Coordinates of N, CA and C in Angstrom, one line a residue:
Chain X
M1 N -2.2 -11.5 -10.0 CA -3.1 -12.2 -9.1 C -4.0 -11.2 -8.4
D2 N -5.3 -11.6 -8.2 CA -6.3 -10.7 -7.7 C -5.9 -10.3 -6.2
F3 N -5.4 -11.2 -5.4 CA -5.1 -10.9 -4.1 C -4.0 -9.8 -4.0
L4 N -3.0 -10.0 -4.9 CA -1.9 -9.0 -4.9 C -2.4 -7.6 -5.3
K5 N -3.4 -7.7 -6.3 CA -4.0 -6.5 -6.7 C -4.7 -5.8 -5.6
S6 N -5.5 -6.6 -4.8 CA -6.2 -5.9 -3.7 C -5.3 -5.4 -2.7
I7 N -4.1 -6.0 -2.5 CA -3.1 -5.5 -1.6 C -2.6 -4.1 -2.1
A8 N -2.3 -4.1 -3.4 CA -1.8 -2.8 -4.0 C -2.9 -1.7 -3.9
I9 N -4.2 -2.1 -4.1 CA -5.2 -1.1 -4.0 C -5.3 -0.5 -2.6
A10 N -5.3 -1.5 -1.6 CA -5.4 -1.1 -0.2 C -4.2 -0.2 0.1
A11 N -3.0 -0.5 -0.5 CA -1.8 0.2 -0.2 C -2.0 1.7 -0.7
S12 N -2.7 1.8 -1.8 CA -2.9 3.2 -2.3 C -3.8 3.9 -1.3
G13 N -4.7 3.2 -0.7 CA -5.6 3.8 0.3 C -4.7 4.3 1.5
L14 N -3.8 3.4 1.9 CA -2.9 3.8 3.0 C -2.1 5.1 2.7
R15 N -1.6 5.1 1.5 CA -0.9 6.3 1.1 C -1.7 7.6 1.1
A16 N -3.0 7.4 0.6 CA -3.8 8.6 0.6 C -4.2 9.1 2.0
Q17 N -4.4 8.1 2.9 CA -4.8 8.5 4.2 C -3.6 9.1 4.9
A18 N -2.4 8.6 4.6 CA -1.2 9.2 5.2 C -1.1 10.7 4.8
G19 N -1.4 10.9 3.5 CA -1.3 12.3 3.0 C -2.4 13.2 3.7
R20 N -3.6 12.6 3.9 CA -4.6 13.4 4.6 C -4.2 13.7 6.0
M21 N -3.5 12.7 6.6 CA -3.0 12.9 8.0 C -2.0 14.1 8.0
R22 N -1.2 14.1 6.9 CA -0.2 15.2 6.9 C -0.9 16.6 6.9
I23 N -2.0 16.7 6.1 CA -2.7 17.9 6.0 C -3.3 18.3 7.4
I24 N -3.9 17.2 8.1 CA -4.5 17.5 9.4 C -3.4 18.0 10.4
A25 N -2.2 17.3 10.3 CA -1.1 17.7 11.2 C -0.8 19.2 11.0
Q26 N -0.8 19.5 9.7 CA -0.4 20.9 9.3 C -1.5 21.9 9.9
N27 N -2.7 21.5 9.8 CA -3.8 22.4 10.4 C -3.7 22.5 11.9
I28 N -3.4 21.4 12.6 CA -3.4 21.4 14.0 C -2.1 22.2 14.5
A29 N -1.0 22.0 13.8 CA 0.2 22.7 14.2 C 0.1 24.2 14.0
N30 N -0.7 24.5 12.9 CA -0.8 26.0 12.6 C -2.0 26.6 13.2
A31 N -2.6 26.0 14.2 CA -3.9 26.5 14.7 C -3.8 27.9 15.3
D32 N -2.6 28.3 15.7 CA -2.4 29.6 16.3 C -1.4 30.5 15.5
S33 N -1.2 30.1 14.2 CA -0.2 30.9 13.5 C -0.8 32.1 13.0
T34 N -0.3 33.3 13.4 CA -0.9 34.5 13.0 C -0.1 35.1 11.8
A35 N -0.6 36.2 11.2 CA 0.1 36.7 10.0 C 1.4 37.3 10.4
P36 N 2.3 37.3 9.4 CA 3.7 37.8 9.7 C 3.6 39.4 9.7
T37 N 2.7 40.0 9.0 CA 2.6 41.5 9.0 C 1.3 41.9 9.6
N38 N 1.2 43.2 10.0 CA 0.1 43.7 10.7 C -1.2 43.7 9.8
G39 N -2.3 43.1 10.3 CA -3.5 43.1 9.6 C -3.6 42.1 8.4
A40 N -2.5 41.4 8.1 CA -2.6 40.4 7.0 C -3.3 39.2 7.4
E41 N -3.5 38.2 6.4 CA -4.3 37.0 6.7 C -3.4 36.0 7.3
P42 N -3.9 35.3 8.4 CA -3.1 34.2 9.0 C -3.2 32.9 8.2
Y43 N -2.7 31.8 8.8 CA -2.8 30.5 8.1 C -4.2 30.2 7.8
R44 N -4.5 29.6 6.6 CA -5.9 29.2 6.3 C -5.9 27.7 6.3
R45 N -7.0 27.2 6.9 CA -7.2 25.8 7.1 C -7.2 25.1 5.7
K46 N -6.5 23.9 5.6 CA -6.5 23.2 4.3 C -7.3 21.9 4.4
I47 N -8.0 21.6 3.3 CA -8.8 20.4 3.3 C -8.3 19.4 2.2
A48 N -8.1 18.2 2.6 CA -7.7 17.2 1.7 C -8.9 16.6 1.0
S49 N -8.7 16.3 -0.3 CA -9.8 15.6 -1.1 C -9.1 14.4 -1.8
F50 N -10.0 13.5 -2.0 CA -9.5 12.2 -2.7 C -10.1 12.1 -4.0
R51 N -9.4 11.4 -4.9 CA -10.0 11.2 -6.3 C -9.6 9.7 -6.6
S52 N -10.4 9.1 -7.5 CA -10.0 7.7 -7.9 C -9.2 7.9 -9.2
E53 N -8.2 7.0 -9.2 CA -7.2 7.1 -10.3 C -7.1 5.7 -10.9
I54 N -7.2 5.6 -12.2 CA -7.1 4.3 -12.9 C -5.7 4.0 -13.1
D55 N -5.3 2.8 -12.6 CA -3.9 2.3 -12.8 C -4.0 1.2 -14.0
R56 N -3.4 1.6 -15.1 CA -3.5 0.7 -16.3 C -2.8 -0.6 -16.1
T57 N -1.6 -0.6 -15.5 CA -0.9 -1.9 -15.3 C -1.6 -2.8 -14.4
L58 N -2.3 -2.2 -13.4 CA -3.0 -3.0 -12.4 C -4.4 -3.3 -12.8
G59 N -4.9 -2.4 -13.7 CA -6.3 -2.6 -14.2 C -7.3 -2.4 -13.1
A60 N -7.0 -1.4 -12.2 CA -7.9 -1.2 -11.1 C -8.0 0.3 -10.8
Q61 N -9.0 0.7 -10.0 CA -9.1 2.1 -9.6 C -8.5 2.3 -8.3
L62 N -7.3 3.0 -8.2 CA -6.7 3.3 -7.0 C -7.2 4.6 -6.5
V63 N -6.9 4.9 -5.2 CA -7.3 6.2 -4.7 C -6.0 7.1 -4.5
A64 N -6.2 8.3 -4.8 CA -5.0 9.2 -4.7 C -5.5 10.5 -4.0
L65 N -4.5 11.2 -3.4 CA -4.9 12.5 -2.8 C -5.1 13.5 -3.9
G66 N -6.3 14.1 -3.9 CA -6.6 15.1 -5.0 C -6.0 16.5 -4.6
R67 N -6.7 17.5 -5.2 CA -6.2 18.9 -5.0 C -6.5 19.2 -3.5
I68 N -5.5 19.9 -2.9 CA -5.7 20.4 -1.5 C -6.3 21.7 -1.6
K69 N -7.5 21.8 -1.1 CA -8.2 23.1 -1.1 C -8.1 23.8 0.2
T70 N -8.4 25.1 0.2 CA -8.4 25.9 1.4 C -9.8 26.2 1.9
D71 N -10.0 26.2 3.2 CA -11.3 26.5 3.7 C -11.6 28.0 3.7
P72 N -12.7 28.3 2.9 CA -12.9 29.8 2.8 C -13.6 30.4 4.0
S73 N -13.9 29.7 5.0 CA -14.7 30.3 6.2 C -13.9 31.4 6.9
D74 N -14.6 32.1 7.7 CA -14.0 33.3 8.3 C -13.0 32.9 9.4
F75 N -12.1 33.9 9.6 CA -11.0 33.7 10.6 C -11.6 34.0 12.0
R76 N -11.0 33.5 13.0 CA -11.3 33.9 14.4 C -10.7 35.2 14.6
V77 N -11.5 36.2 15.1 CA -10.9 37.5 15.4 C -10.9 37.7 16.9
K78 N -9.7 38.1 17.4 CA -9.6 38.4 18.8 C -9.1 39.8 19.0
H79 N -9.5 40.5 20.0 CA -9.1 41.9 20.3 C -7.8 41.8 21.2
E80 N -6.7 42.0 20.5 CA -5.4 42.0 21.3 C -4.5 43.1 20.8
P81 N -4.7 44.3 21.3 CA -4.0 45.5 20.7 C -2.5 45.3 20.8
G82 N -2.0 44.6 21.8 CA -0.5 44.5 22.0 C 0.1 43.5 21.1
H83 N -0.7 42.7 20.3 CA -0.1 41.6 19.5 C 0.7 42.1 18.3
P84 N 1.8 41.5 18.0 CA 2.6 42.0 16.9 C 1.9 42.1 15.6
S85 N 0.9 41.2 15.3 CA 0.2 41.2 14.0 C -1.2 41.8 14.1
A86 N -1.5 42.6 15.1 CA -2.8 43.3 15.3 C -2.9 44.4 14.2
D87 N -4.2 44.5 13.7 CA -4.5 45.6 12.7 C -4.7 46.9 13.5
V88 N -5.1 48.0 12.7 CA -5.2 49.3 13.3 C -6.2 49.4 14.5
N89 N -7.2 48.5 14.4 CA -8.2 48.5 15.5 C -7.8 47.6 16.7
G90 N -6.7 47.0 16.6 CA -6.2 46.1 17.7 C -6.8 44.7 17.6
N91 N -7.4 44.4 16.4 CA -7.9 43.0 16.3 C -6.8 42.1 15.6
V92 N -6.8 40.9 16.1 CA -5.8 39.9 15.5 C -6.6 38.8 14.9
K93 N -6.3 38.4 13.6 CA -7.0 37.3 13.0 C -6.2 36.0 13.3
Y94 N -7.0 35.1 13.8 CA -6.4 33.7 14.0 C -6.9 32.8 13.0
P95 N -6.2 31.7 12.7 CA -6.6 30.8 11.6 C -8.0 30.2 11.9
N96 N -8.7 29.8 10.8 CA -10.0 29.2 10.9 C -9.9 27.7 11.2
V97 N -9.0 27.4 12.1 CA -8.9 25.9 12.4 C -9.6 25.7 13.7
N98 N -10.5 24.7 13.7 CA -11.2 24.2 14.9 C -10.6 22.9 15.3
A99 N -10.0 22.9 16.5 CA -9.3 21.7 17.0 C -10.2 20.5 17.1
L100 N -11.5 20.7 17.4 CA -12.4 19.6 17.5 C -12.7 19.0 16.1
V101 N -12.9 19.8 15.1 CA -13.1 19.3 13.8 C -11.9 18.6 13.3
E102 N -10.7 19.1 13.6 CA -9.4 18.4 13.2 C -9.3 17.1 13.8
M103 N -9.7 17.0 15.1 CA -9.6 15.7 15.8 C -10.6 14.7 15.2
M104 N -11.7 15.2 14.8 CA -12.7 14.3 14.1 C -12.1 13.7 12.8
D105 N -11.5 14.7 12.1 CA -10.9 14.3 10.8 C -9.8 13.3 11.0
L106 N -9.0 13.5 12.1 CA -7.9 12.7 12.5 C -8.4 11.2 12.8
R107 N -9.5 11.2 13.5 CA -10.0 9.9 13.9 C -10.5 9.1 12.6
E108 N -11.1 9.9 11.7 CA -11.6 9.3 10.5 C -10.5 8.8 9.6
A109 N -9.4 9.6 9.5 CA -8.2 9.1 8.8 C -7.7 7.8 9.4
Q110 N -7.6 7.8 10.7 CA -7.1 6.7 11.5 C -7.9 5.4 11.2
R111 N -9.3 5.6 11.3 CA -10.1 4.4 11.0 C -10.0 3.9 9.6
S112 N -9.9 4.9 8.7 CA -9.8 4.5 7.3 C -8.5 3.8 7.0
Y113 N -7.5 4.2 7.7 CA -6.2 3.6 7.5 C -6.3 2.1 8.1
E114 N -6.9 2.0 9.2 CA -7.1 0.6 9.8 C -7.9 -0.3 8.9
A115 N -8.9 0.3 8.3 CA -9.7 -0.5 7.4 C -8.9 -1.0 6.2
N116 N -8.1 -0.2 5.7 CA -7.2 -0.6 4.5 C -6.2 -1.6 5.0
I117 N -5.7 -1.5 6.2 CA -4.7 -2.5 6.8 C -5.4 -3.8 6.9
N118 N -6.7 -3.8 7.4 CA -7.5 -5.0 7.5 C -7.6 -5.7 6.1
V119 N -7.9 -4.9 5.1 CA -8.0 -5.5 3.7 C -6.7 -6.2 3.4
I120 N -5.5 -5.5 3.7 CA -4.2 -6.1 3.3 C -4.1 -7.4 4.1
G121 N -4.4 -7.4 5.4 CA -4.3 -8.6 6.3 C -5.1 -9.7 5.8
A122 N -6.4 -9.4 5.5 CA -7.3 -10.5 5.0 C -6.8 -11.1 3.7
S123 N -6.3 -10.2 2.8 CA -5.8 -10.7 1.5 C -4.6 -11.7 1.7
R124 N -3.7 -11.2 2.6 CA -2.5 -12.0 2.9 C -2.9 -13.4 3.5
R125 N -3.9 -13.3 4.4 CA -4.3 -14.6 5.1 C -4.9 -15.5 4.0
M126 N -5.7 -14.9 3.1 CA -6.3 -15.8 2.0 C -5.2 -16.4 1.2
I127 N -4.2 -15.6 0.8 CA -3.1 -16.2 0.0 C -2.4 -17.3 0.8
Q128 N -2.1 -17.1 2.0 CA -1.4 -18.1 2.8 C -2.2 -19.3 2.9
R129 N -3.5 -19.2 3.2 CA -4.4 -20.4 3.3 C -4.4 -21.2 2.0
T130 N -4.4 -20.5 0.9 CA -4.4 -21.1 -0.4 C -3.1 -21.9 -0.6
I131 N -2.0 -21.3 -0.3 CA -0.7 -21.9 -0.4 C -0.6 -23.1 0.5
E132 N -1.2 -23.0 1.7 CA -1.2 -24.2 2.6 C -1.8 -25.4 2.0
I133 N -2.8 -25.2 1.1 CA -3.4 -26.4 0.4 C -2.3 -27.2 -0.3
L134 N -1.4 -26.4 -0.9 CA -0.3 -26.9 -1.7 C 0.7 -27.7 -0.8
K135 N 0.8 -27.2 0.5 CA 1.8 -27.8 1.4 C 1.3 -29.1 2.0
S136 N 0.0 -29.2 2.2 CA -0.4 -30.4 2.9 C -0.4 -31.7 2.0
Chain G
M1 N 3.3 -2.2 -12.6 CA 4.1 -2.7 -11.5 C 4.8 -4.0 -11.9
S2 N 6.1 -3.9 -11.9 CA 6.9 -5.0 -12.4 C 6.9 -6.2 -11.5
T3 N 6.8 -5.9 -10.1 CA 6.8 -7.0 -9.2 C 5.6 -7.8 -9.3
A4 N 4.5 -7.1 -9.6 CA 3.2 -7.9 -9.7 C 3.2 -8.8 -11.0
S5 N 3.8 -8.3 -12.1 CA 3.8 -9.1 -13.3 C 4.8 -10.2 -13.1
A6 N 5.9 -10.0 -12.3 CA 6.9 -11.0 -12.1 C 6.2 -12.1 -11.3
A7 N 5.5 -11.7 -10.2 CA 4.8 -12.7 -9.4 C 3.7 -13.4 -10.2
A8 N 3.1 -12.7 -11.1 CA 2.0 -13.3 -12.0 C 2.7 -14.3 -12.9
N9 N 3.9 -14.1 -13.4 CA 4.6 -15.0 -14.2 C 4.9 -16.3 -13.5
A10 N 5.4 -16.1 -12.2 CA 5.7 -17.2 -11.4 C 4.4 -18.1 -11.1
Y11 N 3.3 -17.4 -10.9 CA 2.1 -18.1 -10.7 C 1.6 -18.8 -11.9
A12 N 1.8 -18.2 -13.1 CA 1.4 -18.8 -14.3 C 2.2 -20.1 -14.5
S13 N 3.5 -20.0 -14.2 CA 4.3 -21.2 -14.4 C 3.9 -22.3 -13.4
L14 N 3.6 -21.9 -12.2 CA 3.1 -22.9 -11.2 C 1.8 -23.5 -11.6
A15 N 0.9 -22.6 -12.1 CA -0.4 -23.1 -12.5 C -0.2 -24.1 -13.6
R16 N 0.7 -23.9 -14.5 CA 1.0 -24.8 -15.6 C 1.4 -26.2 -15.0
L17 N 2.2 -26.1 -14.0 CA 2.7 -27.3 -13.4 C 1.6 -28.1 -12.7
T18 N 0.7 -27.3 -12.0 CA -0.3 -28.0 -11.2 C -1.5 -28.4 -12.1
D19 N -1.6 -27.8 -13.3 CA -2.7 -28.1 -14.2 C -2.6 -29.6 -14.7
P20 N -3.4 -30.5 -14.3 CA -3.2 -31.9 -14.7 C -3.3 -32.1 -16.3
A21 N -4.2 -31.3 -16.9 CA -4.4 -31.5 -18.4 C -3.1 -31.1 -19.1
G22 N -2.5 -29.9 -18.7 CA -1.3 -29.4 -19.3 C -0.2 -30.4 -19.1
L23 N -0.1 -31.0 -17.8 CA 0.9 -31.9 -17.5 C 0.8 -33.2 -18.4
A24 N -0.4 -33.7 -18.5 CA -0.6 -34.9 -19.3 C -0.2 -34.6 -20.7
K25 N -0.5 -33.4 -21.2 CA -0.2 -33.1 -22.6 C 1.3 -33.1 -22.8
S26 N 2.0 -32.4 -21.8 CA 3.5 -32.3 -22.0 C 4.1 -33.7 -21.8
V27 N 3.6 -34.5 -21.0 CA 4.1 -35.9 -20.9 C 3.8 -36.7 -22.2
G28 N 2.7 -36.5 -22.7 CA 2.3 -37.2 -23.9 C 3.1 -36.7 -25.1
E29 N 3.5 -35.4 -25.1 CA 4.3 -34.9 -26.2 C 5.7 -35.3 -26.1
G30 N 6.1 -35.7 -25.0 CA 7.5 -36.1 -24.8 C 8.4 -34.9 -24.7
T31 N 9.3 -34.8 -25.7 CA 10.3 -33.7 -25.7 C 9.7 -32.4 -26.3
G32 N 8.5 -32.4 -26.7 CA 7.9 -31.2 -27.4 C 7.7 -30.0 -26.5
G33 N 7.1 -30.2 -25.4 CA 6.8 -29.0 -24.5 C 8.0 -28.6 -23.7
P34 N 7.8 -27.5 -22.9 CA 8.9 -27.0 -22.1 C 9.2 -28.0 -21.0
S35 N 10.4 -28.2 -20.7 CA 10.8 -29.2 -19.6 C 10.5 -28.7 -18.2
F36 N 10.5 -29.6 -17.3 CA 10.3 -29.2 -15.9 C 11.4 -28.2 -15.4
G37 N 12.6 -28.5 -15.9 CA 13.8 -27.7 -15.5 C 13.6 -26.3 -16.0
D38 N 13.1 -26.1 -17.2 CA 12.9 -24.8 -17.7 C 11.9 -24.0 -16.9
M39 N 10.8 -24.8 -16.5 CA 9.7 -24.2 -15.7 C 10.3 -23.7 -14.4
V40 N 11.1 -24.5 -13.8 CA 11.7 -24.1 -12.5 C 12.6 -22.9 -12.7
K41 N 13.4 -23.0 -13.7 CA 14.3 -21.9 -14.0 C 13.5 -20.5 -14.2
Q42 N 12.5 -20.6 -14.9 CA 11.6 -19.4 -15.1 C 11.0 -18.9 -13.9
A43 N 10.5 -19.9 -13.1 CA 9.8 -19.5 -11.8 C 10.8 -18.9 -10.9
V44 N 12.0 -19.5 -10.8 CA 13.1 -18.9 -9.9 C 13.5 -17.5 -10.4
G45 N 13.6 -17.4 -11.7 CA 14.0 -16.1 -12.3 C 13.0 -15.0 -11.9
A46 N 11.7 -15.4 -12.0 CA 10.6 -14.4 -11.7 C 10.7 -14.1 -10.2
L47 N 10.9 -15.1 -9.4 CA 11.0 -14.9 -7.9 C 12.2 -14.0 -7.6
N48 N 13.3 -14.2 -8.3 CA 14.5 -13.4 -8.1 C 14.2 -11.9 -8.4
A49 N 13.4 -11.7 -9.5 CA 13.0 -10.3 -9.8 C 12.2 -9.7 -8.7
T50 N 11.2 -10.4 -8.2 CA 10.4 -9.9 -7.1 C 11.3 -9.6 -5.9
A51 N 12.2 -10.5 -5.6 CA 13.0 -10.3 -4.4 C 13.9 -9.1 -4.6
H52 N 14.4 -8.9 -5.8 CA 15.2 -7.7 -6.1 C 14.5 -6.5 -5.9
A53 N 13.2 -6.5 -6.3 CA 12.3 -5.3 -6.2 C 12.2 -5.0 -4.7
S54 N 11.9 -6.0 -3.9 CA 11.7 -5.7 -2.4 C 13.0 -5.3 -1.8
D55 N 14.1 -5.9 -2.3 CA 15.4 -5.5 -1.7 C 15.6 -4.0 -2.0
A56 N 15.3 -3.6 -3.2 CA 15.6 -2.2 -3.6 C 14.7 -1.3 -2.8
Q57 N 13.4 -1.7 -2.5 CA 12.6 -0.9 -1.7 C 13.1 -0.8 -0.3
S58 N 13.6 -1.9 0.3 CA 14.1 -1.9 1.7 C 15.3 -0.9 1.8
Q59 N 16.2 -1.0 0.7 CA 17.3 -0.2 0.8 C 17.0 1.3 0.7
A60 N 16.0 1.6 -0.2 CA 15.5 3.0 -0.3 C 14.9 3.5 1.0
M61 N 14.2 2.6 1.7 CA 13.6 3.0 2.9 C 14.7 3.3 4.0
A62 N 15.8 2.4 4.0 CA 16.9 2.6 4.9 C 17.6 3.9 4.6
A63 N 17.6 4.3 3.3 CA 18.2 5.6 3.0 C 17.3 6.7 3.2
G64 N 16.0 6.4 3.6 CA 15.1 7.5 3.9 C 14.4 8.0 2.7
K65 N 14.3 7.2 1.6 CA 13.7 7.7 0.3 C 12.4 7.1 0.0
A66 N 12.2 5.8 0.5 CA 10.9 5.1 0.1 C 9.9 5.2 1.2
N67 N 8.7 5.0 0.7 CA 7.5 5.0 1.6 C 7.4 3.6 2.3
I68 N 7.1 3.6 3.6 CA 7.0 2.3 4.3 C 5.9 1.4 3.6
V69 N 4.9 2.0 3.1 CA 3.8 1.2 2.5 C 4.3 0.4 1.3
D70 N 5.2 1.1 0.4 CA 5.7 0.4 -0.7 C 6.6 -0.7 -0.3
V71 N 7.4 -0.5 0.8 CA 8.2 -1.6 1.3 C 7.4 -2.8 1.7
V72 N 6.3 -2.5 2.5 CA 5.5 -3.6 3.0 C 4.8 -4.4 1.8
T73 N 4.3 -3.7 0.8 CA 3.7 -4.4 -0.3 C 4.7 -5.2 -1.1
A74 N 5.9 -4.7 -1.3 CA 6.9 -5.4 -2.1 C 7.3 -6.6 -1.3
V75 N 7.5 -6.5 0.0 CA 8.0 -7.6 0.8 C 6.9 -8.7 0.9
A76 N 5.6 -8.2 1.0 CA 4.5 -9.2 1.0 C 4.4 -10.0 -0.3
E77 N 4.6 -9.3 -1.4 CA 4.6 -10.0 -2.7 C 5.7 -11.0 -2.8
T78 N 6.9 -10.6 -2.3 CA 8.0 -11.6 -2.4 C 7.7 -12.8 -1.5
E79 N 7.2 -12.5 -0.3 CA 6.9 -13.6 0.6 C 5.9 -14.6 0.0
V80 N 4.9 -14.1 -0.7 CA 3.9 -14.9 -1.3 C 4.6 -15.8 -2.4
A81 N 5.4 -15.1 -3.2 CA 6.1 -15.9 -4.3 C 7.0 -16.9 -3.8
V82 N 7.8 -16.6 -2.7 CA 8.7 -17.5 -2.1 C 7.9 -18.7 -1.5
D83 N 6.9 -18.4 -0.8 CA 6.1 -19.4 -0.2 C 5.5 -20.4 -1.2
A84 N 5.0 -19.9 -2.3 CA 4.4 -20.7 -3.3 C 5.5 -21.6 -3.9
L85 N 6.6 -21.0 -4.3 CA 7.7 -21.8 -4.9 C 8.2 -22.9 -4.0
V86 N 8.4 -22.5 -2.7 CA 8.9 -23.5 -1.7 C 7.9 -24.6 -1.6
A87 N 6.6 -24.3 -1.6 CA 5.6 -25.4 -1.5 C 5.7 -26.3 -2.7
V88 N 5.9 -25.7 -3.9 CA 6.0 -26.6 -5.1 C 7.3 -27.4 -5.0
R89 N 8.4 -26.8 -4.6 CA 9.7 -27.5 -4.5 C 9.5 -28.7 -3.5
D90 N 8.9 -28.5 -2.4 CA 8.7 -29.6 -1.4 C 7.9 -30.7 -2.0
K91 N 6.9 -30.3 -2.7 CA 6.0 -31.4 -3.4 C 6.8 -32.2 -4.4
V92 N 7.6 -31.5 -5.2 CA 8.4 -32.2 -6.2 C 9.4 -33.1 -5.6
I93 N 10.1 -32.6 -4.5 CA 11.1 -33.4 -3.8 C 10.4 -34.6 -3.2
A94 N 9.3 -34.4 -2.6 CA 8.6 -35.5 -2.0 C 8.2 -36.6 -3.0
A95 N 7.8 -36.1 -4.2 CA 7.4 -37.1 -5.3 C 8.7 -37.8 -5.7
Y96 N 9.8 -37.1 -5.9 CA 11.1 -37.7 -6.3 C 11.5 -38.8 -5.3
E97 N 11.4 -38.5 -4.0 CA 11.8 -39.4 -2.9 C 10.9 -40.6 -3.0
E98 N 9.6 -40.4 -3.2 CA 8.7 -41.5 -3.3 C 9.1 -42.5 -4.5
I99 N 9.5 -41.9 -5.6 CA 9.9 -42.7 -6.7 C 11.2 -43.4 -6.4
M100 N 12.1 -42.8 -5.7 CA 13.4 -43.4 -5.4 C 13.2 -44.6 -4.4
K101 N 12.2 -44.5 -3.6 CA 11.9 -45.5 -2.6 C 11.3 -46.7 -3.2
M102 N 10.9 -46.6 -4.4 CA 10.1 -47.7 -5.1 C 11.1 -48.9 -5.3
P103 N 10.7 -50.1 -4.8 CA 11.6 -51.2 -5.0 C 11.6 -51.7 -6.5
I104 N 12.8 -51.8 -7.0 CA 12.9 -52.2 -8.5 C 13.4 -53.7 -8.5

């Protein structure tokens, strides 16, 4: 039935957004993770991507979390000679995570999740209304 | 998705019941077509399969293995199938009572 299909499609959206949320959480949590050894690279920001995936049994295009790529931008460098992971010049590389950007991504994931939930809710209400015809 | 096809089967059976042309044909044929009992049996079987699927999902979630989204969709599908079947059952029983009330 089409309504159940739309619920399944929206559910795939929920799953994808949950995965994206996981990546964002990882970025925020690791915003200050420095390298384990002196002068090495710290945590690199990860970016979630989505791809559409054809589900044969459903006959619809679902969304799935694609490859998780890393952000190639430069690290934040701070001069902290006393830091355990400082290089020979006393500079410490901090992850290229910007809390503001992550917050924006988080909001986007949240809104997208809500949109998918609204699709599920609307489909369910439409099914219920249709069954109500049978009841009256 | 097995739950979707199970629900689809239930719906197909219900659609056959509510389709007036099909009903008239089966009445006209007499014993030729599938009986109402068979239809109900099939619909309940399909419903049972859907309910089992949602049960399995709920148990997996309780064990910490399943995704909450899968549980929600499975339970929603079961709810729809149960609602539809219950509505049909109510209609059939109402019709039966109507016939039984008929003065002979």
